[in-house]
Amino acid sequence: METNSVREIERIEGGGKSKRNPRALEADERRMWFQKLSSDPKAVEADLFDLTVFMLGTGVRIGETLGVIWEQINFFSSEVAITHQ
């Protein structure tokens, strides 16, 4: 190649930036979310309640949460090693 074609590409407007800042759920929002998850048969079957509790309790992202394996969980010390996503 004689030129770097990537250098010629223009920046995409918006660039994936969120229009809203992230925020934590309020207590009433968490209760409502848990109630909805608990009462939805598909959500119960998919273990979304447990997934949500784990994510809110640890602060890890979805990819990190889904990457956890049993060997990374220490039930005696209540610790989990987040090593990959």
PDB file of N, CA, C and O in Angstrom:
ATOM      1  N   MET A   1       0.837  -1.178   0.000  1.00  0.00           N
ATOM      2  CA  MET A   1       0.000   0.000   0.000  1.00  0.00           C
ATOM      3  C   MET A   1       0.880   1.240   0.000  1.00  0.00           C
ATOM      4  O   MET A   1       1.858   1.310   0.739  1.00  0.00           O
ATOM      5  N   GLU A   2       0.465   2.178  -0.779  1.00  0.00           N
ATOM      6  CA  GLU A   2       1.241   3.411  -0.864  1.00  0.00           C
ATOM      7  C   GLU A   2       0.745   4.487   0.094  1.00  0.00           C
ATOM      8  O   GLU A   2       1.472   5.413   0.423  1.00  0.00           O
ATOM      9  N   THR A   3      -0.517   4.376   0.536  1.00  0.00           N
ATOM     10  CA  THR A   3      -1.058   5.356   1.482  1.00  0.00           C
ATOM     11  C   THR A   3      -1.783   4.617   2.600  1.00  0.00           C
ATOM     12  O   THR A   3      -2.187   3.463   2.463  1.00  0.00           O
ATOM     13  N   ASN A   4      -1.964   5.304   3.706  1.00  0.00           N
ATOM     14  CA  ASN A   4      -2.718   4.771   4.831  1.00  0.00           C
ATOM     15  C   ASN A   4      -4.154   5.266   4.696  1.00  0.00           C
ATOM     16  O   ASN A   4      -4.452   6.420   4.989  1.00  0.00           O
ATOM     17  N   SER A   5      -5.042   4.393   4.235  1.00  0.00           N
ATOM     18  CA  SER A   5      -6.427   4.809   3.990  1.00  0.00           C
ATOM     19  C   SER A   5      -7.173   5.172   5.264  1.00  0.00           C
ATOM     20  O   SER A   5      -8.119   5.954   5.235  1.00  0.00           O
ATOM     21  N   VAL A   6      -6.753   4.659   6.380  1.00  0.00           N
ATOM     22  CA  VAL A   6      -7.419   4.981   7.645  1.00  0.00           C
ATOM     23  C   VAL A   6      -7.225   6.451   7.982  1.00  0.00           C
ATOM     24  O   VAL A   6      -8.113   7.097   8.531  1.00  0.00           O
ATOM     25  N   ARG A   7      -6.074   7.011   7.614  1.00  0.00           N
ATOM     26  CA  ARG A   7      -5.804   8.418   7.876  1.00  0.00           C
ATOM     27  C   ARG A   7      -6.763   9.340   7.138  1.00  0.00           C
ATOM     28  O   ARG A   7      -6.995  10.474   7.537  1.00  0.00           O
ATOM     29  N   GLU A   8      -7.337   8.856   6.052  1.00  0.00           N
ATOM     30  CA  GLU A   8      -8.220   9.668   5.222  1.00  0.00           C
ATOM     31  C   GLU A   8      -9.682   9.641   5.683  1.00  0.00           C
ATOM     32  O   GLU A   8     -10.510  10.380   5.179  1.00  0.00           O
ATOM     33  N   ILE A   9      -9.998   8.802   6.625  1.00  0.00           N
ATOM     34  CA  ILE A   9     -11.384   8.671   7.099  1.00  0.00           C
ATOM     35  C   ILE A   9     -11.720   9.828   8.030  1.00  0.00           C
ATOM     36  O   ILE A   9     -10.940  10.183   8.915  1.00  0.00           O
ATOM     37  N   GLU A  10     -12.907  10.405   7.840  1.00  0.00           N
ATOM     38  CA  GLU A  10     -13.351  11.500   8.701  1.00  0.00           C
ATOM     39  C   GLU A  10     -14.000  10.935   9.960  1.00  0.00           C
ATOM     40  O   GLU A  10     -14.543   9.838   9.971  1.00  0.00           O
ATOM     41  N   ARG A  11     -13.949  11.708  11.003  1.00  0.00           N
ATOM     42  CA  ARG A  11     -14.530  11.327  12.288  1.00  0.00           C
ATOM     43  C   ARG A  11     -16.050  11.257  12.171  1.00  0.00           C
ATOM     44  O   ARG A  11     -16.670  12.115  11.551  1.00  0.00           O
ATOM     45  N   ILE A  12     -16.648  10.247  12.770  1.00  0.00           N
ATOM     46  CA  ILE A  12     -18.103  10.089  12.780  1.00  0.00           C
ATOM     47  C   ILE A  12     -18.684  11.014  13.838  1.00  0.00           C
ATOM     48  O   ILE A  12     -18.214  11.031  14.987  1.00  0.00           O
ATOM     49  N   GLU A  13     -19.685  11.782  13.472  1.00  0.00           N
ATOM     50  CA  GLU A  13     -20.337  12.675  14.427  1.00  0.00           C
ATOM     51  C   GLU A  13     -21.058  11.853  15.494  1.00  0.00           C
ATOM     52  O   GLU A  13     -21.655  10.832  15.208  1.00  0.00           O
ATOM     53  N   GLY A  14     -21.029  12.324  16.707  1.00  0.00           N
ATOM     54  CA  GLY A  14     -21.690  11.622  17.810  1.00  0.00           C
ATOM     55  C   GLY A  14     -20.730  10.689  18.517  1.00  0.00           C
ATOM     56  O   GLY A  14     -20.725  10.589  19.718  1.00  0.00           O
ATOM     57  N   GLY A  15     -19.949   9.965  17.761  1.00  0.00           N
ATOM     58  CA  GLY A  15     -18.893   9.125  18.304  1.00  0.00           C
ATOM     59  C   GLY A  15     -19.305   8.174  19.402  1.00  0.00           C
ATOM     60  O   GLY A  15     -18.496   7.780  20.218  1.00  0.00           O
ATOM     61  N   GLY A  16     -20.574   7.783  19.471  1.00  0.00           N
ATOM     62  CA  GLY A  16     -21.011   6.834  20.474  1.00  0.00           C
ATOM     63  C   GLY A  16     -21.225   7.426  21.858  1.00  0.00           C
ATOM     64  O   GLY A  16     -21.427   6.718  22.822  1.00  0.00           O
ATOM     65  N   LYS A  17     -21.130   8.731  21.961  1.00  0.00           N
ATOM     66  CA  LYS A  17     -21.328   9.356  23.271  1.00  0.00           C
ATOM     67  C   LYS A  17     -22.795   9.292  23.666  1.00  0.00           C
ATOM     68  O   LYS A  17     -23.674   9.560  22.881  1.00  0.00           O
ATOM     69  N   SER A  18     -23.036   8.961  24.911  1.00  0.00           N
ATOM     70  CA  SER A  18     -24.390   8.899  25.440  1.00  0.00           C
ATOM     71  C   SER A  18     -24.943  10.308  25.617  1.00  0.00           C
ATOM     72  O   SER A  18     -24.217  11.224  25.982  1.00  0.00           O
ATOM     73  N   LYS A  19     -26.210  10.457  25.360  1.00  0.00           N
ATOM     74  CA  LYS A  19     -26.840  11.763  25.537  1.00  0.00           C
ATOM     75  C   LYS A  19     -27.144  12.032  27.016  1.00  0.00           C
ATOM     76  O   LYS A  19     -27.341  13.155  27.421  1.00  0.00           O
ATOM     77  N   ARG A  20     -27.174  10.961  27.805  1.00  0.00           N
ATOM     78  CA  ARG A  20     -27.453  11.110  29.234  1.00  0.00           C
ATOM     79  C   ARG A  20     -26.263  10.585  30.040  1.00  0.00           C
ATOM     80  O   ARG A  20     -25.625   9.616  29.659  1.00  0.00           O
ATOM     81  N   ASN A  21     -26.003  11.206  31.158  1.00  0.00           N
ATOM     82  CA  ASN A  21     -24.967  10.728  32.058  1.00  0.00           C
ATOM     83  C   ASN A  21     -25.482   9.508  32.811  1.00  0.00           C
ATOM     84  O   ASN A  21     -26.656   9.464  33.183  1.00  0.00           O
ATOM     85  N   PRO A  22     -24.613   8.525  33.071  1.00  0.00           N
ATOM     86  CA  PRO A  22     -25.059   7.366  33.852  1.00  0.00           C
ATOM     87  C   PRO A  22     -25.391   7.792  35.280  1.00  0.00           C
ATOM     88  O   PRO A  22     -24.846   8.766  35.799  1.00  0.00           O
ATOM     89  N   ARG A  23     -26.300   7.070  35.882  1.00  0.00           N
ATOM     90  CA  ARG A  23     -26.666   7.354  37.271  1.00  0.00           C
ATOM     91  C   ARG A  23     -27.072   6.061  37.962  1.00  0.00           C
ATOM     92  O   ARG A  23     -27.446   5.092  37.317  1.00  0.00           O
ATOM     93  N   ALA A  24     -27.003   6.058  39.259  1.00  0.00           N
ATOM     94  CA  ALA A  24     -27.419   4.901  40.045  1.00  0.00           C
ATOM     95  C   ALA A  24     -28.936   4.891  40.179  1.00  0.00           C
ATOM     96  O   ALA A  24     -29.579   5.938  40.150  1.00  0.00           O
ATOM     97  N   LEU A  25     -29.497   3.701  40.311  1.00  0.00           N
ATOM     98  CA  LEU A  25     -30.936   3.582  40.545  1.00  0.00           C
ATOM     99  C   LEU A  25     -31.263   4.047  41.959  1.00  0.00           C
ATOM    100  O   LEU A  25     -30.519   3.767  42.907  1.00  0.00           O
ATOM    101  N   GLU A  26     -32.362   4.732  42.102  1.00  0.00           N
ATOM    102  CA  GLU A  26     -32.865   5.096  43.422  1.00  0.00           C
ATOM    103  C   GLU A  26     -33.458   3.847  44.069  1.00  0.00           C
ATOM    104  O   GLU A  26     -33.768   2.873  43.379  1.00  0.00           O
ATOM    105  N   ALA A  27     -33.643   3.881  45.384  1.00  0.00           N
ATOM    106  CA  ALA A  27     -34.149   2.715  46.107  1.00  0.00           C
ATOM    107  C   ALA A  27     -35.498   2.252  45.569  1.00  0.00           C
ATOM    108  O   ALA A  27     -35.716   1.038  45.383  1.00  0.00           O
ATOM    109  N   ASP A  28     -36.416   3.172  45.294  1.00  0.00           N
ATOM    110  CA  ASP A  28     -37.732   2.781  44.785  1.00  0.00           C
ATOM    111  C   ASP A  28     -37.627   2.206  43.370  1.00  0.00           C
ATOM    112  O   ASP A  28     -38.367   1.299  43.000  1.00  0.00           O
ATOM    113  N   GLU A  29     -36.684   2.714  42.581  1.00  0.00           N
ATOM    114  CA  GLU A  29     -36.472   2.168  41.235  1.00  0.00           C
ATOM    115  C   GLU A  29     -35.927   0.740  41.314  1.00  0.00           C
ATOM    116  O   GLU A  29     -36.320  -0.115  40.523  1.00  0.00           O
ATOM    117  N   ARG A  30     -35.016   0.480  42.263  1.00  0.00           N
ATOM    118  CA  ARG A  30     -34.483  -0.873  42.448  1.00  0.00           C
ATOM    119  C   ARG A  30     -35.589  -1.835  42.865  1.00  0.00           C
ATOM    120  O   ARG A  30     -35.696  -2.935  42.332  1.00  0.00           O
ATOM    121  N   ARG A  31     -36.424  -1.414  43.807  1.00  0.00           N
ATOM    122  CA  ARG A  31     -37.523  -2.280  44.264  1.00  0.00           C
ATOM    123  C   ARG A  31     -38.459  -2.607  43.109  1.00  0.00           C
ATOM    124  O   ARG A  31     -38.864  -3.765  42.931  1.00  0.00           O
ATOM    125  N   MET A  32     -38.800  -1.607  42.312  1.00  0.00           N
ATOM    126  CA  MET A  32     -39.688  -1.816  41.179  1.00  0.00           C
ATOM    127  C   MET A  32     -39.034  -2.756  40.155  1.00  0.00           C
ATOM    128  O   MET A  32     -39.681  -3.646  39.610  1.00  0.00           O
ATOM    129  N   TRP A  33     -37.753  -2.565  39.888  1.00  0.00           N
ATOM    130  CA  TRP A  33     -37.027  -3.415  38.946  1.00  0.00           C
ATOM    131  C   TRP A  33     -37.004  -4.871  39.438  1.00  0.00           C
ATOM    132  O   TRP A  33     -37.279  -5.793  38.678  1.00  0.00           O
ATOM    133  N   PHE A  34     -36.692  -5.063  40.720  1.00  0.00           N
ATOM    134  CA  PHE A  34     -36.669  -6.417  41.273  1.00  0.00           C
ATOM    135  C   PHE A  34     -38.052  -7.065  41.240  1.00  0.00           C
ATOM    136  O   PHE A  34     -38.187  -8.254  40.964  1.00  0.00           O
ATOM    137  N   GLN A  35     -39.087  -6.259  41.507  1.00  0.00           N
ATOM    138  CA  GLN A  35     -40.453  -6.793  41.468  1.00  0.00           C
ATOM    139  C   GLN A  35     -40.797  -7.245  40.050  1.00  0.00           C
ATOM    140  O   GLN A  35     -41.368  -8.304  39.848  1.00  0.00           O
ATOM    141  N   LYS A  36     -40.444  -6.441  39.064  1.00  0.00           N
ATOM    142  CA  LYS A  36     -40.730  -6.796  37.673  1.00  0.00           C
ATOM    143  C   LYS A  36     -39.971  -8.051  37.264  1.00  0.00           C
ATOM    144  O   LYS A  36     -40.514  -8.923  36.590  1.00  0.00           O
ATOM    145  N   LEU A  37     -38.705  -8.137  37.643  1.00  0.00           N
ATOM    146  CA  LEU A  37     -37.919  -9.320  37.302  1.00  0.00           C
ATOM    147  C   LEU A  37     -38.476 -10.572  37.969  1.00  0.00           C
ATOM    148  O   LEU A  37     -38.538 -11.641  37.360  1.00  0.00           O
ATOM    149  N   SER A  38     -38.888 -10.442  39.222  1.00  0.00           N
ATOM    150  CA  SER A  38     -39.408 -11.590  39.973  1.00  0.00           C
ATOM    151  C   SER A  38     -40.738 -12.088  39.443  1.00  0.00           C
ATOM    152  O   SER A  38     -41.068 -13.272  39.596  1.00  0.00           O
ATOM    153  N   SER A  39     -41.506 -11.213  38.823  1.00  0.00           N
ATOM    154  CA  SER A  39     -42.844 -11.607  38.368  1.00  0.00           C
ATOM    155  C   SER A  39     -42.894 -11.976  36.886  1.00  0.00           C
ATOM    156  O   SER A  39     -43.932 -12.412  36.400  1.00  0.00           O
ATOM    157  N   ASP A  40     -41.785 -11.838  36.188  1.00  0.00           N
ATOM    158  CA  ASP A  40     -41.750 -12.168  34.761  1.00  0.00           C
ATOM    159  C   ASP A  40     -41.181 -13.576  34.574  1.00  0.00           C
ATOM    160  O   ASP A  40     -40.017 -13.819  34.887  1.00  0.00           O
ATOM    161  N   PRO A  41     -41.990 -14.520  34.056  1.00  0.00           N
ATOM    162  CA  PRO A  41     -41.524 -15.906  33.914  1.00  0.00           C
ATOM    163  C   PRO A  41     -40.256 -16.046  33.068  1.00  0.00           C
ATOM    164  O   PRO A  41     -39.376 -16.849  33.403  1.00  0.00           O
ATOM    165  N   LYS A  42     -40.138 -15.277  32.009  1.00  0.00           N
ATOM    166  CA  LYS A  42     -38.934 -15.371  31.172  1.00  0.00           C
ATOM    167  C   LYS A  42     -37.711 -14.842  31.912  1.00  0.00           C
ATOM    168  O   LYS A  42     -36.615 -15.395  31.789  1.00  0.00           O
ATOM    169  N   ALA A  43     -37.882 -13.772  32.670  1.00  0.00           N
ATOM    170  CA  ALA A  43     -36.779 -13.220  33.449  1.00  0.00           C
ATOM    171  C   ALA A  43     -36.343 -14.187  34.540  1.00  0.00           C
ATOM    172  O   ALA A  43     -35.150 -14.357  34.797  1.00  0.00           O
ATOM    173  N   VAL A  44     -37.312 -14.846  35.178  1.00  0.00           N
ATOM    174  CA  VAL A  44     -37.006 -15.835  36.217  1.00  0.00           C
ATOM    175  C   VAL A  44     -36.246 -17.013  35.605  1.00  0.00           C
ATOM    176  O   VAL A  44     -35.229 -17.469  36.142  1.00  0.00           O
ATOM    177  N   GLU A  45     -36.716 -17.487  34.458  1.00  0.00           N
ATOM    178  CA  GLU A  45     -36.067 -18.612  33.781  1.00  0.00           C
ATOM    179  C   GLU A  45     -34.635 -18.269  33.384  1.00  0.00           C
ATOM    180  O   GLU A  45     -33.740 -19.108  33.420  1.00  0.00           O
ATOM    181  N   ALA A  46     -34.384 -17.028  33.018  1.00  0.00           N
ATOM    182  CA  ALA A  46     -33.054 -16.589  32.592  1.00  0.00           C
ATOM    183  C   ALA A  46     -32.175 -16.141  33.759  1.00  0.00           C
ATOM    184  O   ALA A  46     -31.048 -15.702  33.553  1.00  0.00           O
ATOM    185  N   ASP A  47     -32.669 -16.247  34.995  1.00  0.00           N
ATOM    186  CA  ASP A  47     -31.925 -15.844  36.200  1.00  0.00           C
ATOM    187  C   ASP A  47     -31.530 -14.365  36.187  1.00  0.00           C
ATOM    188  O   ASP A  47     -30.484 -13.983  36.710  1.00  0.00           O
ATOM    189  N   LEU A  48     -32.354 -13.519  35.607  1.00  0.00           N
ATOM    190  CA  LEU A  48     -32.028 -12.095  35.528  1.00  0.00           C
ATOM    191  C   LEU A  48     -32.036 -11.406  36.882  1.00  0.00           C
ATOM    192  O   LEU A  48     -31.297 -10.451  37.100  1.00  0.00           O
ATOM    193  N   PHE A  49     -32.855 -11.912  37.805  1.00  0.00           N
ATOM    194  CA  PHE A  49     -32.875 -11.340  39.155  1.00  0.00           C
ATOM    195  C   PHE A  49     -31.500 -11.507  39.783  1.00  0.00           C
ATOM    196  O   PHE A  49     -30.899 -10.543  40.278  1.00  0.00           O
ATOM    197  N   ASP A  50     -30.970 -12.737  39.769  1.00  0.00           N
ATOM    198  CA  ASP A  50     -29.660 -13.003  40.365  1.00  0.00           C
ATOM    199  C   ASP A  50     -28.555 -12.229  39.653  1.00  0.00           C
ATOM    200  O   ASP A  50     -27.641 -11.706  40.287  1.00  0.00           O
ATOM    201  N   LEU A  51     -28.644 -12.165  38.334  1.00  0.00           N
ATOM    202  CA  LEU A  51     -27.661 -11.422  37.555  1.00  0.00           C
ATOM    203  C   LEU A  51     -27.655  -9.950  37.981  1.00  0.00           C
ATOM    204  O   LEU A  51     -26.600  -9.354  38.197  1.00  0.00           O
ATOM    205  N   THR A  52     -28.838  -9.375  38.130  1.00  0.00           N
ATOM    206  CA  THR A  52     -28.958  -7.972  38.520  1.00  0.00           C
ATOM    207  C   THR A  52     -28.434  -7.740  39.929  1.00  0.00           C
ATOM    208  O   THR A  52     -27.725  -6.767  40.185  1.00  0.00           O
ATOM    209  N   VAL A  53     -28.764  -8.626  40.853  1.00  0.00           N
ATOM    210  CA  VAL A  53     -28.285  -8.485  42.233  1.00  0.00           C
ATOM    211  C   VAL A  53     -26.758  -8.525  42.260  1.00  0.00           C
ATOM    212  O   VAL A  53     -26.114  -7.721  42.939  1.00  0.00           O
ATOM    213  N   PHE A  54     -26.173  -9.454  41.500  1.00  0.00           N
ATOM    214  CA  PHE A  54     -24.712  -9.559  41.444  1.00  0.00           C
ATOM    215  C   PHE A  54     -24.096  -8.276  40.891  1.00  0.00           C
ATOM    216  O   PHE A  54     -23.133  -7.748  41.448  1.00  0.00           O
ATOM    217  N   MET A  55     -24.664  -7.772  39.806  1.00  0.00           N
ATOM    218  CA  MET A  55     -24.116  -6.562  39.195  1.00  0.00           C
ATOM    219  C   MET A  55     -24.235  -5.353  40.114  1.00  0.00           C
ATOM    220  O   MET A  55     -23.291  -4.568  40.254  1.00  0.00           O
ATOM    221  N   LEU A  56     -25.375  -5.187  40.756  1.00  0.00           N
ATOM    222  CA  LEU A  56     -25.561  -4.050  41.662  1.00  0.00           C
ATOM    223  C   LEU A  56     -24.698  -4.191  42.911  1.00  0.00           C
ATOM    224  O   LEU A  56     -24.198  -3.205  43.445  1.00  0.00           O
ATOM    225  N   GLY A  57     -24.511  -5.423  43.367  1.00  0.00           N
ATOM    226  CA  GLY A  57     -23.714  -5.663  44.571  1.00  0.00           C
ATOM    227  C   GLY A  57     -22.221  -5.513  44.360  1.00  0.00           C
ATOM    228  O   GLY A  57     -21.485  -5.162  45.283  1.00  0.00           O
ATOM    229  N   THR A  58     -21.758  -5.787  43.154  1.00  0.00           N
ATOM    230  CA  THR A  58     -20.324  -5.739  42.892  1.00  0.00           C
ATOM    231  C   THR A  58     -19.904  -4.505  42.103  1.00  0.00           C
ATOM    232  O   THR A  58     -18.748  -4.106  42.156  1.00  0.00           O
ATOM    233  N   GLY A  59     -20.814  -3.945  41.332  1.00  0.00           N
ATOM    234  CA  GLY A  59     -20.491  -2.798  40.502  1.00  0.00           C
ATOM    235  C   GLY A  59     -19.811  -3.152  39.197  1.00  0.00           C
ATOM    236  O   GLY A  59     -19.328  -2.266  38.496  1.00  0.00           O
ATOM    237  N   VAL A  60     -19.757  -4.440  38.867  1.00  0.00           N
ATOM    238  CA  VAL A  60     -19.108  -4.826  37.613  1.00  0.00           C
ATOM    239  C   VAL A  60     -20.076  -4.715  36.449  1.00  0.00           C
ATOM    240  O   VAL A  60     -21.291  -4.702  36.626  1.00  0.00           O
ATOM    241  N   ARG A  61     -19.517  -4.626  35.256  1.00  0.00           N
ATOM    242  CA  ARG A  61     -20.323  -4.487  34.044  1.00  0.00           C
ATOM    243  C   ARG A  61     -20.832  -5.844  33.573  1.00  0.00           C
ATOM    244  O   ARG A  61     -20.402  -6.885  34.056  1.00  0.00           O
ATOM    245  N   ILE A  62     -21.729  -5.817  32.600  1.00  0.00           N
ATOM    246  CA  ILE A  62     -22.373  -7.038  32.118  1.00  0.00           C
ATOM    247  C   ILE A  62     -21.357  -8.043  31.572  1.00  0.00           C
ATOM    248  O   ILE A  62     -21.422  -9.227  31.873  1.00  0.00           O
ATOM    249  N   GLY A  63     -20.389  -7.592  30.781  1.00  0.00           N
ATOM    250  CA  GLY A  63     -19.404  -8.501  30.218  1.00  0.00           C
ATOM    251  C   GLY A  63     -18.553  -9.163  31.286  1.00  0.00           C
ATOM    252  O   GLY A  63     -18.235 -10.348  31.206  1.00  0.00           O
ATOM    253  N   GLU A  64     -18.178  -8.396  32.309  1.00  0.00           N
ATOM    254  CA  GLU A  64     -17.398  -8.939  33.420  1.00  0.00           C
ATOM    255  C   GLU A  64     -18.234  -9.914  34.233  1.00  0.00           C
ATOM    256  O   GLU A  64     -17.746 -10.962  34.659  1.00  0.00           O
ATOM    257  N   THR A  65     -19.491  -9.587  34.429  1.00  0.00           N
ATOM    258  CA  THR A  65     -20.385 -10.469  35.183  1.00  0.00           C
ATOM    259  C   THR A  65     -20.554 -11.808  34.479  1.00  0.00           C
ATOM    260  O   THR A  65     -20.451 -12.866  35.096  1.00  0.00           O
ATOM    261  N   LEU A  66     -20.809 -11.763  33.180  1.00  0.00           N
ATOM    262  CA  LEU A  66     -21.035 -12.999  32.437  1.00  0.00           C
ATOM    263  C   LEU A  66     -19.755 -13.802  32.257  1.00  0.00           C
ATOM    264  O   LEU A  66     -19.819 -14.993  31.949  1.00  0.00           O
ATOM    265  N   GLY A  67     -18.596 -13.178  32.493  1.00  0.00           N
ATOM    266  CA  GLY A  67     -17.326 -13.884  32.367  1.00  0.00           C
ATOM    267  C   GLY A  67     -16.887 -14.588  33.629  1.00  0.00           C
ATOM    268  O   GLY A  67     -15.898 -15.318  33.620  1.00  0.00           O
ATOM    269  N   VAL A  68     -17.591 -14.413  34.749  1.00  0.00           N
ATOM    270  CA  VAL A  68     -17.200 -15.036  36.013  1.00  0.00           C
ATOM    271  C   VAL A  68     -17.428 -16.549  35.948  1.00  0.00           C
ATOM    272  O   VAL A  68     -18.464 -17.019  35.474  1.00  0.00           O
ATOM    273  N   ILE A  69     -16.429 -17.291  36.439  1.00  0.00           N
ATOM    274  CA  ILE A  69     -16.566 -18.749  36.549  1.00  0.00           C
ATOM    275  C   ILE A  69     -16.501 -19.135  38.026  1.00  0.00           C
ATOM    276  O   ILE A  69     -16.018 -18.365  38.855  1.00  0.00           O
ATOM    277  N   TRP A  70     -17.004 -20.320  38.354  1.00  0.00           N
ATOM    278  CA  TRP A  70     -17.134 -20.741  39.749  1.00  0.00           C
ATOM    279  C   TRP A  70     -15.825 -20.652  40.517  1.00  0.00           C
ATOM    280  O   TRP A  70     -15.808 -20.305  41.699  1.00  0.00           O
ATOM    281  N   GLU A  71     -14.712 -20.976  39.881  1.00  0.00           N
ATOM    282  CA  GLU A  71     -13.416 -20.971  40.554  1.00  0.00           C
ATOM    283  C   GLU A  71     -12.997 -19.580  41.018  1.00  0.00           C
ATOM    284  O   GLU A  71     -12.099 -19.444  41.847  1.00  0.00           O
ATOM    285  N   GLN A  72     -13.620 -18.547  40.480  1.00  0.00           N
ATOM    286  CA  GLN A  72     -13.270 -17.177  40.849  1.00  0.00           C
ATOM    287  C   GLN A  72     -14.065 -16.669  42.056  1.00  0.00           C
ATOM    288  O   GLN A  72     -13.816 -15.572  42.526  1.00  0.00           O
ATOM    289  N   ILE A  73     -14.987 -17.459  42.540  1.00  0.00           N
ATOM    290  CA  ILE A  73     -15.842 -17.033  43.648  1.00  0.00           C
ATOM    291  C   ILE A  73     -15.373 -17.692  44.935  1.00  0.00           C
ATOM    292  O   ILE A  73     -15.232 -18.908  45.014  1.00  0.00           O
ATOM    293  N   ASN A  74     -15.121 -16.883  45.962  1.00  0.00           N
ATOM    294  CA  ASN A  74     -14.769 -17.383  47.286  1.00  0.00           C
ATOM    295  C   ASN A  74     -15.953 -17.094  48.203  1.00  0.00           C
ATOM    296  O   ASN A  74     -16.157 -15.962  48.635  1.00  0.00           O
ATOM    297  N   PHE A  75     -16.740 -18.125  48.478  1.00  0.00           N
ATOM    298  CA  PHE A  75     -17.949 -17.956  49.285  1.00  0.00           C
ATOM    299  C   PHE A  75     -17.628 -17.695  50.750  1.00  0.00           C
ATOM    300  O   PHE A  75     -18.438 -17.133  51.469  1.00  0.00           O
ATOM    301  N   PHE A  76     -16.450 -18.106  51.209  1.00  0.00           N
ATOM    302  CA  PHE A  76     -16.089 -17.906  52.615  1.00  0.00           C
ATOM    303  C   PHE A  76     -15.716 -16.458  52.894  1.00  0.00           C
ATOM    304  O   PHE A  76     -16.056 -15.905  53.937  1.00  0.00           O
ATOM    305  N   SER A  77     -15.033 -15.828  51.965  1.00  0.00           N
ATOM    306  CA  SER A  77     -14.620 -14.429  52.164  1.00  0.00           C
ATOM    307  C   SER A  77     -15.540 -13.447  51.444  1.00  0.00           C
ATOM    308  O   SER A  77     -15.330 -12.238  51.537  1.00  0.00           O
ATOM    309  N   SER A  78     -16.539 -13.978  50.725  1.00  0.00           N
ATOM    310  CA  SER A  78     -17.469 -13.144  49.947  1.00  0.00           C
ATOM    311  C   SER A  78     -16.720 -12.281  48.934  1.00  0.00           C
ATOM    312  O   SER A  78     -17.037 -11.101  48.738  1.00  0.00           O
ATOM    313  N   GLU A  79     -15.733 -12.885  48.277  1.00  0.00           N
ATOM    314  CA  GLU A  79     -14.966 -12.175  47.256  1.00  0.00           C
ATOM    315  C   GLU A  79     -15.081 -12.891  45.919  1.00  0.00           C
ATOM    316  O   GLU A  79     -15.256 -14.108  45.870  1.00  0.00           O
ATOM    317  N   VAL A  80     -14.978 -12.117  44.878  1.00  0.00           N
ATOM    318  CA  VAL A  80     -14.977 -12.672  43.530  1.00  0.00           C
ATOM    319  C   VAL A  80     -13.854 -11.997  42.745  1.00  0.00           C
ATOM    320  O   VAL A  80     -13.648 -10.794  42.854  1.00  0.00           O
ATOM    321  N   ALA A  81     -13.115 -12.809  41.999  1.00  0.00           N
ATOM    322  CA  ALA A  81     -12.022 -12.284  41.180  1.00  0.00           C
ATOM    323  C   ALA A  81     -12.562 -11.995  39.792  1.00  0.00           C
ATOM    324  O   ALA A  81     -13.046 -12.895  39.111  1.00  0.00           O
ATOM    325  N   ILE A  82     -12.522 -10.758  39.387  1.00  0.00           N
ATOM    326  CA  ILE A  82     -12.950 -10.378  38.042  1.00  0.00           C
ATOM    327  C   ILE A  82     -11.677 -10.314  37.200  1.00  0.00           C
ATOM    328  O   ILE A  82     -10.881  -9.397  37.320  1.00  0.00           O
ATOM    329  N   THR A  83     -11.487 -11.325  36.357  1.00  0.00           N
ATOM    330  CA  THR A  83     -10.228 -11.412  35.608  1.00  0.00           C
ATOM    331  C   THR A  83     -10.411 -11.272  34.098  1.00  0.00           C
ATOM    332  O   THR A  83      -9.436 -11.113  33.387  1.00  0.00           O
ATOM    333  N   HIS A  84     -11.617 -11.391  33.615  1.00  0.00           N
ATOM    334  CA  HIS A  84     -11.828 -11.261  32.187  1.00  0.00           C
ATOM    335  C   HIS A  84     -13.292 -10.902  31.906  1.00  0.00           C
ATOM    336  O   HIS A  84     -14.099 -10.845  32.822  1.00  0.00           O
ATOM    337  N   GLN A  85     -13.564 -10.668  30.660  1.00  0.00           N
ATOM    338  CA  GLN A  85     -14.932 -10.302  30.288  1.00  0.00           C
ATOM    339  C   GLN A  85     -15.394 -11.097  29.092  1.00  0.00           C
ATOM    340  O   GLN A  85     -14.645 -11.714  28.422  1.00  0.00           O
TER     341      GLN A  85
END
